[in-house]
PDB file of C-alpha atoms in Angstrom:
ATOM      1  CA  ALA A 137     -33.077 -40.178  81.783  1.00 70.00           C
ATOM      2  CA  HIS A 138     -34.219 -40.487  85.392  1.00 70.00           C
ATOM      3  CA  TRP A 139     -33.001 -44.079  85.693  1.00 72.00           C
ATOM      4  CA  TRP A 140     -29.590 -43.187  84.330  1.00 69.00           C
ATOM      5  CA  SER A 141     -29.022 -40.399  86.829  1.00 70.00           C
ATOM      6  CA  GLY A 142     -30.333 -42.549  89.689  1.00 71.00           C
ATOM      7  CA  TRP A 143     -28.468 -45.764  88.871  1.00 66.00           C
ATOM      8  CA  TYR A 144     -25.118 -44.371  87.762  1.00 66.00           C
ATOM      9  CA  HIS A 145     -25.279 -41.116  89.758  1.00 71.00           C
ATOM     10  CA  ALA A 146     -24.296 -39.260  86.622  1.00 72.00           C
ATOM     11  CA  TYR A 147     -25.970 -37.225  83.932  1.00 80.00           C
ATOM     12  CA  SER A 148     -28.047 -39.130  81.435  1.00 79.00           C
ATOM     13  CA  PRO A 149     -26.581 -39.507  77.935  1.00 82.00           C
ATOM     14  CA  SER A 150     -27.012 -36.590  75.581  1.00 87.00           C
ATOM     15  CA  GLN A 151     -28.820 -38.796  73.055  1.00 87.00           C
ATOM     16  CA  ILE A 152     -31.599 -39.479  75.560  1.00 85.00           C
ATOM     17  CA  ASN A 153     -31.706 -35.844  76.629  1.00 89.00           C
ATOM     18  CA  PHE A 154     -32.027 -34.760  73.006  1.00 92.00           C
ATOM     19  CA  LEU A 155     -35.014 -37.055  72.418  1.00 88.00           C
ATOM     20  CA  LEU A 156     -36.604 -35.677  75.572  1.00 89.00           C
ATOM     21  CA  PHE A 157     -36.040 -32.146  74.249  1.00 94.00           C
ATOM     22  CA  THR A 158     -37.521 -33.196  70.906  1.00 93.00           C
ATOM     23  CA  ALA A 159     -40.695 -34.454  72.556  1.00 92.00           C
ATOM     24  CA  ILE A 160     -41.106 -31.174  74.440  1.00 96.00           C
ATOM     25  CA  TRP A 161     -40.356 -29.198  71.269  1.00 96.00           C
ATOM     26  CA  THR A 162     -43.045 -31.189  69.449  1.00 95.00           C
ATOM     27  CA  VAL A 163     -45.659 -30.166  72.018  1.00 96.00           C
ATOM     28  CA  PHE A 164     -44.808 -26.491  71.506  1.00 96.00           C
ATOM     29  CA  ALA A 165     -44.728 -26.899  67.722  1.00 95.00           C
ATOM     30  CA  LEU A 166     -48.136 -28.559  67.788  1.00 95.00           C
ATOM     31  CA  LEU A 167     -49.499 -25.720  69.879  1.00 94.00           C
ATOM     32  CA  TYR A 168     -48.208 -23.239  67.315  1.00 93.00           C
ATOM     33  CA  LEU A 169     -49.419 -25.268  64.346  1.00 92.00           C
ATOM     34  CA  THR A 170     -52.932 -25.621  65.723  1.00 93.00           C
ATOM     35  CA  LEU A 171     -53.485 -22.291  67.456  1.00 92.00           C
ATOM     36  CA  ALA A 172     -51.741 -19.858  65.118  1.00 90.00           C
ATOM     37  CA  PRO A 173     -53.981 -20.394  62.067  1.00 89.00           C
ATOM     38  CA  TRP A 174     -57.041 -20.368  64.277  1.00 89.00           C
ATOM     39  CA  LYS A 175     -56.401 -17.477  66.684  1.00 89.00           C
ATOM     40  CA  LEU A 176     -53.576 -15.468  65.068  1.00 85.00           C
ATOM     41  CA  PRO A 177     -53.855 -15.765  61.287  1.00 85.00           C
ATOM     42  CA  THR A 178     -51.105 -13.179  60.741  1.00 84.00           C
ATOM     43  CA  ALA A 179     -48.622 -15.348  62.677  1.00 82.00           C
ATOM     44  CA  ALA A 180     -49.472 -18.394  60.573  1.00 86.00           C
ATOM     45  CA  HIS A 181     -47.360 -17.588  57.546  1.00 89.00           C
ATOM     46  CA  LYS A 182     -46.934 -20.519  55.178  1.00 89.00           C
ATOM     47  CA  PHE A 183     -43.149 -20.448  55.469  1.00 93.00           C
ATOM     48  CA  ALA A 184     -43.297 -20.290  59.276  1.00 91.00           C
ATOM     49  CA  ILE A 185     -45.535 -23.360  59.307  1.00 92.00           C
ATOM     50  CA  LEU A 186     -43.170 -25.103  56.893  1.00 94.00           C
ATOM     51  CA  ALA A 187     -40.178 -24.169  59.060  1.00 94.00           C
ATOM     52  CA  ALA A 188     -41.836 -25.497  62.219  1.00 94.00           C
ATOM     53  CA  GLU A 189     -42.713 -28.774  60.485  1.00 95.00           C
ATOM     54  CA  ALA A 190     -39.269 -29.157  58.907  1.00 96.00           C
ATOM     55  CA  LEU A 191     -37.401 -28.370  62.114  1.00 96.00           C
ATOM     56  CA  THR A 192     -39.506 -30.831  64.080  1.00 95.00           C
ATOM     57  CA  MET A 193     -38.898 -33.522  61.460  1.00 93.00           C
ATOM     58  CA  LEU A 194     -35.166 -32.827  61.525  1.00 95.00           C
ATOM     59  CA  PHE A 195     -35.062 -33.047  65.327  1.00 95.00           C
ATOM     60  CA  TRP A 196     -36.868 -36.411  65.351  1.00 91.00           C
ATOM     61  CA  PHE A 197     -34.626 -37.813  62.625  1.00 92.00           C
ATOM     62  CA  ALA A 198     -31.441 -36.677  64.354  1.00 93.00           C
ATOM     63  CA  GLY A 199     -32.640 -37.961  67.730  1.00 89.00           C
ATOM     64  CA  TRP A 200     -33.579 -41.331  66.328  1.00 89.00           C
ATOM     65  CA  VAL A 201     -30.235 -41.773  64.586  1.00 90.00           C
ATOM     66  CA  ALA A 202     -28.291 -40.652  67.667  1.00 88.00           C
ATOM     67  CA  LEU A 203     -30.153 -43.025  69.988  1.00 86.00           C
ATOM     68  CA  ALA A 204     -29.886 -45.929  67.552  1.00 86.00           C
ATOM     69  CA  VAL A 205     -26.121 -45.449  67.259  1.00 87.00           C
ATOM     70  CA  PHE A 206     -25.845 -45.090  71.050  1.00 84.00           C
ATOM     71  CA  LEU A 207     -27.714 -48.353  71.648  1.00 82.00           C
ATOM     72  CA  SER A 208     -25.969 -50.294  68.882  1.00 83.00           C
ATOM     73  CA  ASN A 209     -22.661 -50.748  70.692  1.00 79.00           C
ATOM     74  CA  ARG A 210     -23.915 -51.208  74.277  1.00 75.00           C
ATOM     75  CA  VAL A 211     -24.536 -54.283  76.363  1.00 76.00           C
ATOM     76  CA  CYS A 212     -28.198 -53.763  77.027  1.00 73.00           C
ATOM     77  CA  PHE A 213     -30.635 -55.709  79.211  1.00 72.00           C
ATOM     78  CA  GLY A 214     -33.702 -55.194  81.360  1.00 75.00           C
ATOM     79  CA  HIS A 215     -36.742 -52.963  81.211  1.00 78.00           C
ATOM     80  CA  VAL A 216     -34.750 -49.775  80.776  1.00 77.00           C
ATOM     81  CA  CYS A 217     -33.050 -51.186  77.703  1.00 77.00           C
ATOM     82  CA  SER A 218     -36.380 -52.254  76.257  1.00 81.00           C
ATOM     83  CA  ALA A 219     -37.795 -48.780  76.876  1.00 81.00           C
ATOM     84  CA  ALA A 220     -34.776 -47.168  75.175  1.00 80.00           C
ATOM     85  CA  LYS A 221     -35.153 -49.449  72.147  1.00 81.00           C
ATOM     86  CA  ALA A 222     -38.857 -48.646  72.001  1.00 83.00           C
ATOM     87  CA  ALA A 223     -38.011 -44.928  72.156  1.00 80.00           C
ATOM     88  CA  ALA A 224     -35.685 -45.379  69.196  1.00 81.00           C
ATOM     89  CA  VAL A 225     -38.399 -47.151  67.209  1.00 83.00           C
ATOM     90  CA  PHE A 226     -41.025 -44.510  68.018  1.00 81.00           C
ATOM     91  CA  GLY A 227     -38.498 -41.795  67.198  1.00 77.00           C
ATOM     92  CA  ALA A 228     -38.081 -43.386  63.780  1.00 81.00           C
ATOM     93  CA  PHE A 229     -41.853 -43.366  63.274  1.00 81.00           C
ATOM     94  CA  GLU A 230     -42.090 -39.731  64.291  1.00 74.00           C
TER      95      GLU A 230
END
């Protein structure tokens, strides 16, 4: 995202921004999923845990598909392209 705004002097693509949001969301979801059952058992309802897991999974799936489609029809070269392809692969694993 930083390279895109520096090189093209424009906003980075929404697909990349969404994967960045998804990574930040995952950190907050992990904090909830680990701390809520331990410190706040009343906040760790089984459906809330399921919703956090399902929403995180949905975000990663949507981000991976969006970035893969974005990269599929682009002329892509260099380290930034390799990093974007690696982000798509890791997004698929997540």
